[in-house]
Amino acid sequence: MLKMHSFRLTTASALGVLYARLATAAVPDPPAPEPIEVVELPLPPVTTGSCTPDINPRGTGCITQGIYGEGFQSGSFLPDGNHIVAYVTFTGAPEAPDPASIYNGSQIILIKTDNTSFPNGDPWKCITCGVPAGNSPGKSDTWDYPHAFQDGKRLLIGTNIVDCGEFLLTDSDCTPERTFVYPIRWNVTPDGSGAGGAIRELRLHPDNVHLGFSSFVIVDGTVGQFSYFSRLQFNPAPTTGEPLVPRYDLVNVTMLFSPNNTPPLTIDGDEIIIHPLPNQVGELRGFSGRGGEVTYIGYPTESCNIDLYAVELATGSVRRLTAHPEYVDPADVSPDDQWTVVMDTRGTNRQMFMAGMRGVPPLIDMIATTVASSIRNNHQRRFFEPYLIDRYGDRGDYSGQKISEAGSGVAGSGAINDPEWNGRADPRWSPDGTKIAYWQDLTASPACGGVNPLPCYKSTAQGGRFVRFMLATLTSRKPYTLPSVEPVSDVVPWGTPYVPGDPAPTLPRIPQGTYTLSGATSGSAEVTITENADDTSIKSVAVQYNDYSDDGINFINGYENYTRSNPSPSLEVADWYSDLVRTGETHSTKKTSPDGFHPSVDLFVNIFEANGTLTTTVDDDVYLQPLNYS
């Protein structure tokens, strides 16, 4: 009898067989599970009105409930390993000249991780509260992805750098009057004028000299993205560009893309050739612990399977960090490069209805990745859980160790493993490799309730708080001390030096026509590509598989047809028809309803809505798509 699985159930154990061919003789056996202790870190008290002495007797501020996680984010450890930096939102502060008036709005705090307190008795310290306006001219309003420099005196917060001069951020001498906030500017004009380019997802390189970032572009009516590597250079007195205040400029910028690099797919006559592990960086996610690699989301190795990759800055060599068919995005590599902690939808079955059939070549992915990647969320609701994976990645029965495993698992219970508490970006390693900090938020309306078929649960946290910051300790590990990472070269040989004013490049694509992809061992796939009316992008990809096999063990037959349209740059509407059968070590099918599967997804909103169905079956396990709005 077939076992019907919704997207919220545990991934079938039968998938372990499907990973077997990922293992090689050079890869060691997977590690055994290890003991992990998870605790919640302290935060300022919550108020929904005024922050009175009854709520916080020390007068050091109150925070909002953080519904949808807005205005909150856990960040990296300080170099001492005993503090993390975090972004929070204060509320209810009294009017000036009350000293507590400074605890208001978006702020950056430090949180103790060792059960100690700052001299005033609080286990947290606000770094940006009360910084005079004259110390922060031109600062931007983005405060996300807070990250500490290794000098312990500076922080990267959004598109700003916080600097306490000669003092450590943890010192009592690091006062608001001694703290400065400098904006970061990327010049995109030939004459250096203007406000600079829009940058997002900033990540500090371990050498504390370089910075990685991503930037959106609109190409042929759709949203695209490129990633960049740059050097931070303090400019105390700029003469061009906005803002004309002391700032950090991004210099020696390199786009992590080159038209000279081999793309994921090429043609030779009427043959399509797939090039696994191309060095074509999608969204930059960070750097390896020792800084030799950039981690990123790249072109799929298997159809509809969004994975994490790493590319060497010096050589362009690429390796695949994850292989599970679920979606991965936030990640951090351990300081010694031997482990990766990821936020992944594995274990929820959120993506299995379209990615559960393994070994399907990434052909419709020429145009299907926007939909494949956007279904991972239901707007503000994530389905991420933190997983610990060794350097060699998913293989055999090994798909990492879930960090947030302890507890009853009952929805709404507030347990460590309460499925309604959703993992968010980014998890972070401690410098000694023994601890991981991560954060979560509780599902809130409209991501539950109303038209959404999922129930809402009341928060059990103090003040009805919807956010919590967590600390996972790997109790059997011994701490290590590593030398500082030496500055790497500004030059990325496989990238393209950015020249201000240059237009965004157009990604290479296969021209319209009918081609053949030969299986590595047998069979083939006939691929028909159709361009849009303006011949500016691919509109549809149709594939017919005939005993297609890359390993001589598993064979794919059937067809898949994907057509897209973009009513707006960020909105994608798909018409998807699939009837695939995979035989061999497992029996899998990937089938749409007779009228097809028609999802509509805005990549800036990520609310799942579709007509028709797409269902994947792996042996006796059936994976269904999410319910609309869920």
mmCIF file with all atom_site columns, C-alpha atoms in Angstrom, residues 115-255:
data_model
loop_
_atom_site.group_PDB
_atom_site.id
_atom_site.type_symbol
_atom_site.label_atom_id
_atom_site.label_alt_id
_atom_site.label_comp_id
_atom_site.label_asym_id
_atom_site.label_entity_id
_atom_site.label_seq_id
_atom_site.pdbx_PDB_ins_code
_atom_site.Cartn_x
_atom_site.Cartn_y
_atom_site.Cartn_z
_atom_site.occupancy
_atom_site.B_iso_or_equiv
_atom_site.pdbx_formal_charge
_atom_site.auth_seq_id
_atom_site.auth_comp_id
_atom_site.auth_asym_id
_atom_site.auth_atom_id
_atom_site.pdbx_PDB_model_num
ATOM 1   C CA . ASN A 1 115 ? 26.169 32.498 31.644  1.00 0.00 ? 115 ASN A CA 1
ATOM 2   C CA . THR A 1 116 ? 27.939 35.643 32.867  1.00 0.00 ? 116 THR A CA 1
ATOM 3   C CA . SER A 1 117 ? 26.802 39.268 32.858  1.00 0.00 ? 117 SER A CA 1
ATOM 4   C CA . PHE A 1 118 ? 28.148 42.677 31.971  1.00 0.00 ? 118 PHE A CA 1
ATOM 5   C CA . PRO A 1 119 ? 29.048 44.974 34.902  1.00 0.00 ? 119 PRO A CA 1
ATOM 6   C CA . ASN A 1 120 ? 25.495 46.368 35.055  1.00 0.00 ? 120 ASN A CA 1
ATOM 7   C CA . GLY A 1 121 ? 24.080 42.884 35.621  1.00 0.00 ? 121 GLY A CA 1
ATOM 8   C CA . ASP A 1 122 ? 22.602 42.379 32.130  1.00 0.00 ? 122 ASP A CA 1
ATOM 9   C CA . PRO A 1 123 ? 23.731 39.437 29.958  1.00 0.00 ? 123 PRO A CA 1
ATOM 10  C CA . TRP A 1 124 ? 23.509 41.794 26.971  1.00 0.00 ? 124 TRP A CA 1
ATOM 11  C CA . LYS A 1 125 ? 24.999 45.153 26.025  1.00 0.00 ? 125 LYS A CA 1
ATOM 12  C CA . CYS A 1 126 ? 23.656 47.565 23.434  1.00 0.00 ? 126 CYS A CA 1
ATOM 13  C CA . ILE A 1 127 ? 26.443 48.800 21.167  1.00 0.00 ? 127 ILE A CA 1
ATOM 14  C CA . THR A 1 128 ? 24.582 51.307 18.993  1.00 0.00 ? 128 THR A CA 1
ATOM 15  C CA . CYS A 1 129 ? 22.089 52.700 21.525  1.00 0.00 ? 129 CYS A CA 1
ATOM 16  C CA . GLY A 1 130 ? 22.780 56.375 22.116  1.00 0.00 ? 130 GLY A CA 1
ATOM 17  C CA . VAL A 1 131 ? 25.452 56.784 19.445  1.00 0.00 ? 131 VAL A CA 1
ATOM 18  C CA . PRO A 1 132 ? 25.376 60.533 18.686  1.00 0.00 ? 132 PRO A CA 1
ATOM 19  C CA . ALA A 1 133 ? 24.063 61.546 15.271  1.00 0.00 ? 133 ALA A CA 1
ATOM 20  C CA . GLY A 1 134 ? 27.426 63.182 14.600  1.00 0.00 ? 134 GLY A CA 1
ATOM 21  C CA . ASN A 1 135 ? 29.087 59.786 14.959  1.00 0.00 ? 135 ASN A CA 1
ATOM 22  C CA . SER A 1 136 ? 26.933 58.146 12.309  1.00 0.00 ? 136 SER A CA 1
ATOM 23  C CA . PRO A 1 137 ? 26.325 60.529 9.389   1.00 0.00 ? 137 PRO A CA 1
ATOM 24  C CA . GLY A 1 138 ? 25.231 58.772 6.236   1.00 0.00 ? 138 GLY A CA 1
ATOM 25  C CA . LYS A 1 139 ? 24.562 55.415 7.891   1.00 0.00 ? 139 LYS A CA 1
ATOM 26  C CA . SER A 1 140 ? 22.171 53.148 6.014   1.00 0.00 ? 140 SER A CA 1
ATOM 27  C CA . ASP A 1 141 ? 19.006 51.628 7.446   1.00 0.00 ? 141 ASP A CA 1
ATOM 28  C CA . THR A 1 142 ? 20.110 48.035 6.816   1.00 0.00 ? 142 THR A CA 1
ATOM 29  C CA . TRP A 1 143 ? 21.344 46.271 9.969   1.00 0.00 ? 143 TRP A CA 1
ATOM 30  C CA . ASP A 1 144 ? 21.145 42.625 8.920   1.00 0.00 ? 144 ASP A CA 1
ATOM 31  C CA . TYR A 1 145 ? 23.751 39.822 9.037   1.00 0.00 ? 145 TYR A CA 1
ATOM 32  C CA . PRO A 1 146 ? 25.760 41.305 11.942  1.00 0.00 ? 146 PRO A CA 1
ATOM 33  C CA . HIS A 1 147 ? 29.310 39.987 11.944  1.00 0.00 ? 147 HIS A CA 1
ATOM 34  C CA . ALA A 1 148 ? 32.303 40.721 14.176  1.00 0.00 ? 148 ALA A CA 1
ATOM 35  C CA . PHE A 1 149 ? 35.756 41.605 12.900  1.00 0.00 ? 149 PHE A CA 1
ATOM 36  C CA . GLN A 1 150 ? 38.571 39.634 14.470  1.00 0.00 ? 150 GLN A CA 1
ATOM 37  C CA . ASP A 1 151 ? 39.985 42.709 16.187  1.00 0.00 ? 151 ASP A CA 1
ATOM 38  C CA . GLY A 1 152 ? 36.969 42.660 18.513  1.00 0.00 ? 152 GLY A CA 1
ATOM 39  C CA . LYS A 1 153 ? 36.506 46.393 17.950  1.00 0.00 ? 153 LYS A CA 1
ATOM 40  C CA . ARG A 1 154 ? 34.414 46.515 14.767  1.00 0.00 ? 154 ARG A CA 1
ATOM 41  C CA . LEU A 1 155 ? 31.197 45.027 13.438  1.00 0.00 ? 155 LEU A CA 1
ATOM 42  C CA . LEU A 1 156 ? 29.743 44.604 9.964   1.00 0.00 ? 156 LEU A CA 1
ATOM 43  C CA . ILE A 1 157 ? 26.013 45.362 10.199  1.00 0.00 ? 157 ILE A CA 1
ATOM 44  C CA . GLY A 1 158 ? 24.092 45.417 6.939   1.00 0.00 ? 158 GLY A CA 1
ATOM 45  C CA . THR A 1 159 ? 25.782 48.010 4.744   1.00 0.00 ? 159 THR A CA 1
ATOM 46  C CA . ASN A 1 160 ? 27.540 49.717 7.680   1.00 0.00 ? 160 ASN A CA 1
ATOM 47  C CA . ILE A 1 161 ? 30.598 49.174 9.850   1.00 0.00 ? 161 ILE A CA 1
ATOM 48  C CA . VAL A 1 162 ? 30.477 49.926 13.572  1.00 0.00 ? 162 VAL A CA 1
ATOM 49  C CA . ASP A 1 163 ? 33.823 50.956 15.060  1.00 0.00 ? 163 ASP A CA 1
ATOM 50  C CA . CYS A 1 164 ? 34.765 51.519 18.719  1.00 0.00 ? 164 CYS A CA 1
ATOM 51  C CA . GLY A 1 165 ? 38.241 52.797 17.949  1.00 0.00 ? 165 GLY A CA 1
ATOM 52  C CA . GLU A 1 166 ? 40.916 51.514 20.320  1.00 0.00 ? 166 GLU A CA 1
ATOM 53  C CA . PHE A 1 167 ? 38.450 49.770 22.619  1.00 0.00 ? 167 PHE A CA 1
ATOM 54  C CA . LEU A 1 168 ? 37.030 46.273 22.514  1.00 0.00 ? 168 LEU A CA 1
ATOM 55  C CA . LEU A 1 169 ? 33.271 46.240 21.996  1.00 0.00 ? 169 LEU A CA 1
ATOM 56  C CA . THR A 1 170 ? 32.893 44.338 25.262  1.00 0.00 ? 170 THR A CA 1
ATOM 57  C CA . ASP A 1 171 ? 34.809 46.946 27.294  1.00 0.00 ? 171 ASP A CA 1
ATOM 58  C CA . SER A 1 172 ? 33.016 49.408 29.556  1.00 0.00 ? 172 SER A CA 1
ATOM 59  C CA . ASP A 1 173 ? 35.148 52.057 27.825  1.00 0.00 ? 173 ASP A CA 1
ATOM 60  C CA . CYS A 1 174 ? 33.321 51.318 24.559  1.00 0.00 ? 174 CYS A CA 1
ATOM 61  C CA . THR A 1 175 ? 30.650 53.963 25.136  1.00 0.00 ? 175 THR A CA 1
ATOM 62  C CA . PRO A 1 176 ? 28.192 55.508 22.663  1.00 0.00 ? 176 PRO A CA 1
ATOM 63  C CA . GLU A 1 177 ? 30.353 58.646 22.442  1.00 0.00 ? 177 GLU A CA 1
ATOM 64  C CA . ARG A 1 178 ? 33.321 56.511 21.357  1.00 0.00 ? 178 ARG A CA 1
ATOM 65  C CA . THR A 1 179 ? 31.345 54.474 18.844  1.00 0.00 ? 179 THR A CA 1
ATOM 66  C CA . PHE A 1 180 ? 31.086 55.391 15.158  1.00 0.00 ? 180 PHE A CA 1
ATOM 67  C CA . VAL A 1 181 ? 28.939 53.981 12.349  1.00 0.00 ? 181 VAL A CA 1
ATOM 68  C CA . TYR A 1 182 ? 30.368 54.243 8.834   1.00 0.00 ? 182 TYR A CA 1
ATOM 69  C CA . PRO A 1 183 ? 28.397 53.475 5.642   1.00 0.00 ? 183 PRO A CA 1
ATOM 70  C CA . ILE A 1 184 ? 29.747 51.146 2.946   1.00 0.00 ? 184 ILE A CA 1
ATOM 71  C CA . ARG A 1 185 ? 29.684 52.369 -0.649  1.00 0.00 ? 185 ARG A CA 1
ATOM 72  C CA . TRP A 1 186 ? 30.103 50.526 -3.944  1.00 0.00 ? 186 TRP A CA 1
ATOM 73  C CA . ASN A 1 187 ? 30.913 52.903 -6.776  1.00 0.00 ? 187 ASN A CA 1
ATOM 74  C CA . VAL A 1 188 ? 29.065 52.096 -9.998  1.00 0.00 ? 188 VAL A CA 1
ATOM 75  C CA . THR A 1 189 ? 29.598 55.301 -11.998 1.00 0.00 ? 189 THR A CA 1
ATOM 76  C CA . PRO A 1 190 ? 32.667 56.168 -14.112 1.00 0.00 ? 190 PRO A CA 1
ATOM 77  C CA . ASP A 1 191 ? 33.100 59.555 -12.440 1.00 0.00 ? 191 ASP A CA 1
ATOM 78  C CA . GLY A 1 192 ? 32.465 58.292 -8.906  1.00 0.00 ? 192 GLY A CA 1
ATOM 79  C CA . SER A 1 193 ? 29.282 60.316 -8.468  1.00 0.00 ? 193 SER A CA 1
ATOM 80  C CA . GLY A 1 194 ? 25.951 59.282 -7.024  1.00 0.00 ? 194 GLY A CA 1
ATOM 81  C CA . ALA A 1 195 ? 24.795 57.160 -4.145  1.00 0.00 ? 195 ALA A CA 1
ATOM 82  C CA . GLY A 1 196 ? 26.539 53.940 -5.155  1.00 0.00 ? 196 GLY A CA 1
ATOM 83  C CA . GLY A 1 197 ? 25.192 50.558 -6.164  1.00 0.00 ? 197 GLY A CA 1
ATOM 84  C CA . ALA A 1 198 ? 22.637 48.494 -4.254  1.00 0.00 ? 198 ALA A CA 1
ATOM 85  C CA . ILE A 1 199 ? 24.380 45.702 -2.349  1.00 0.00 ? 199 ILE A CA 1
ATOM 86  C CA . ARG A 1 200 ? 22.846 42.873 -0.339  1.00 0.00 ? 200 ARG A CA 1
ATOM 87  C CA . GLU A 1 201 ? 23.766 39.723 1.576   1.00 0.00 ? 201 GLU A CA 1
ATOM 88  C CA . LEU A 1 202 ? 27.131 41.106 2.712   1.00 0.00 ? 202 LEU A CA 1
ATOM 89  C CA . ARG A 1 203 ? 29.587 38.573 4.144   1.00 0.00 ? 203 ARG A CA 1
ATOM 90  C CA . LEU A 1 204 ? 32.924 39.384 5.762   1.00 0.00 ? 204 LEU A CA 1
ATOM 91  C CA . HIS A 1 205 ? 35.916 37.348 4.613   1.00 0.00 ? 205 HIS A CA 1
ATOM 92  C CA . PRO A 1 206 ? 37.908 35.691 7.447   1.00 0.00 ? 206 PRO A CA 1
ATOM 93  C CA . ASP A 1 207 ? 40.909 37.890 6.630   1.00 0.00 ? 207 ASP A CA 1
ATOM 94  C CA . ASN A 1 208 ? 38.815 40.888 7.769   1.00 0.00 ? 208 ASN A CA 1
ATOM 95  C CA . VAL A 1 209 ? 40.038 42.825 4.739   1.00 0.00 ? 209 VAL A CA 1
ATOM 96  C CA . HIS A 1 210 ? 37.723 41.557 2.020   1.00 0.00 ? 210 HIS A CA 1
ATOM 97  C CA . LEU A 1 211 ? 33.967 41.534 1.612   1.00 0.00 ? 211 LEU A CA 1
ATOM 98  C CA . GLY A 1 212 ? 31.622 39.455 -0.518  1.00 0.00 ? 212 GLY A CA 1
ATOM 99  C CA . PHE A 1 213 ? 28.199 40.665 -1.601  1.00 0.00 ? 213 PHE A CA 1
ATOM 100 C CA . SER A 1 214 ? 25.399 40.139 -4.109  1.00 0.00 ? 214 SER A CA 1
ATOM 101 C CA . SER A 1 215 ? 23.395 42.564 -6.211  1.00 0.00 ? 215 SER A CA 1
ATOM 102 C CA . PHE A 1 216 ? 20.139 42.229 -8.123  1.00 0.00 ? 216 PHE A CA 1
ATOM 103 C CA . VAL A 1 217 ? 19.827 43.150 -11.794 1.00 0.00 ? 217 VAL A CA 1
ATOM 104 C CA . ILE A 1 218 ? 16.888 43.230 -14.176 1.00 0.00 ? 218 ILE A CA 1
ATOM 105 C CA . VAL A 1 219 ? 17.760 41.441 -17.413 1.00 0.00 ? 219 VAL A CA 1
ATOM 106 C CA . ASP A 1 220 ? 15.226 40.915 -20.202 1.00 0.00 ? 220 ASP A CA 1
ATOM 107 C CA . GLY A 1 221 ? 12.318 41.654 -17.869 1.00 0.00 ? 221 GLY A CA 1
ATOM 108 C CA . THR A 1 222 ? 13.285 39.227 -15.101 1.00 0.00 ? 222 THR A CA 1
ATOM 109 C CA . VAL A 1 223 ? 15.238 39.504 -11.859 1.00 0.00 ? 223 VAL A CA 1
ATOM 110 C CA . GLY A 1 224 ? 18.808 38.227 -11.940 1.00 0.00 ? 224 GLY A CA 1
ATOM 111 C CA . GLN A 1 225 ? 21.688 38.381 -9.506  1.00 0.00 ? 225 GLN A CA 1
ATOM 112 C CA . PHE A 1 226 ? 25.474 38.509 -9.555  1.00 0.00 ? 226 PHE A CA 1
ATOM 113 C CA . SER A 1 227 ? 27.949 38.178 -6.712  1.00 0.00 ? 227 SER A CA 1
ATOM 114 C CA . TYR A 1 228 ? 31.142 40.099 -6.084  1.00 0.00 ? 228 TYR A CA 1
ATOM 115 C CA . PHE A 1 229 ? 34.418 39.997 -4.150  1.00 0.00 ? 229 PHE A CA 1
ATOM 116 C CA . SER A 1 230 ? 35.951 43.263 -2.961  1.00 0.00 ? 230 SER A CA 1
ATOM 117 C CA . ARG A 1 231 ? 38.395 44.950 -0.583  1.00 0.00 ? 231 ARG A CA 1
ATOM 118 C CA . LEU A 1 232 ? 37.200 47.234 2.214   1.00 0.00 ? 232 LEU A CA 1
ATOM 119 C CA . GLN A 1 233 ? 39.044 50.544 2.238   1.00 0.00 ? 233 GLN A CA 1
ATOM 120 C CA . PHE A 1 234 ? 38.380 53.264 4.803   1.00 0.00 ? 234 PHE A CA 1
ATOM 121 C CA . ASN A 1 235 ? 37.936 56.686 3.226   1.00 0.00 ? 235 ASN A CA 1
ATOM 122 C CA . PRO A 1 236 ? 38.066 59.388 5.945   1.00 0.00 ? 236 PRO A CA 1
ATOM 123 C CA . ALA A 1 237 ? 37.364 62.322 3.614   1.00 0.00 ? 237 ALA A CA 1
ATOM 124 C CA . PRO A 1 238 ? 35.762 61.393 0.269   1.00 0.00 ? 238 PRO A CA 1
ATOM 125 C CA . THR A 1 239 ? 35.545 64.097 -2.403  1.00 0.00 ? 239 THR A CA 1
ATOM 126 C CA . THR A 1 240 ? 33.099 62.333 -4.756  1.00 0.00 ? 240 THR A CA 1
ATOM 127 C CA . GLY A 1 241 ? 30.067 60.138 -4.389  1.00 0.00 ? 241 GLY A CA 1
ATOM 128 C CA . GLU A 1 242 ? 27.341 59.990 -1.788  1.00 0.00 ? 242 GLU A CA 1
ATOM 129 C CA . PRO A 1 243 ? 27.370 60.161 1.124   1.00 0.00 ? 243 PRO A CA 1
ATOM 130 C CA . LEU A 1 244 ? 30.230 62.651 1.466   1.00 0.00 ? 244 LEU A CA 1
ATOM 131 C CA . VAL A 1 245 ? 31.100 61.469 4.949   1.00 0.00 ? 245 VAL A CA 1
ATOM 132 C CA . PRO A 1 246 ? 33.765 59.160 6.363   1.00 0.00 ? 246 PRO A CA 1
ATOM 133 C CA . ARG A 1 247 ? 32.937 55.770 4.900   1.00 0.00 ? 247 ARG A CA 1
ATOM 134 C CA . TYR A 1 248 ? 34.244 52.420 3.724   1.00 0.00 ? 248 TYR A CA 1
ATOM 135 C CA . ASP A 1 249 ? 34.634 52.128 -0.044  1.00 0.00 ? 249 ASP A CA 1
ATOM 136 C CA . LEU A 1 250 ? 34.585 48.811 -1.873  1.00 0.00 ? 250 LEU A CA 1
ATOM 137 C CA . VAL A 1 251 ? 37.660 48.769 -4.108  1.00 0.00 ? 251 VAL A CA 1
ATOM 138 C CA . ASN A 1 252 ? 39.234 46.230 -6.469  1.00 0.00 ? 252 ASN A CA 1
ATOM 139 C CA . VAL A 1 253 ? 35.779 44.735 -7.011  1.00 0.00 ? 253 VAL A CA 1
ATOM 140 C CA . THR A 1 254 ? 35.565 41.484 -8.978  1.00 0.00 ? 254 THR A CA 1
ATOM 141 C CA . MET A 1 255 ? 32.382 39.973 -10.376 1.00 0.00 ? 255 MET A CA 1
#
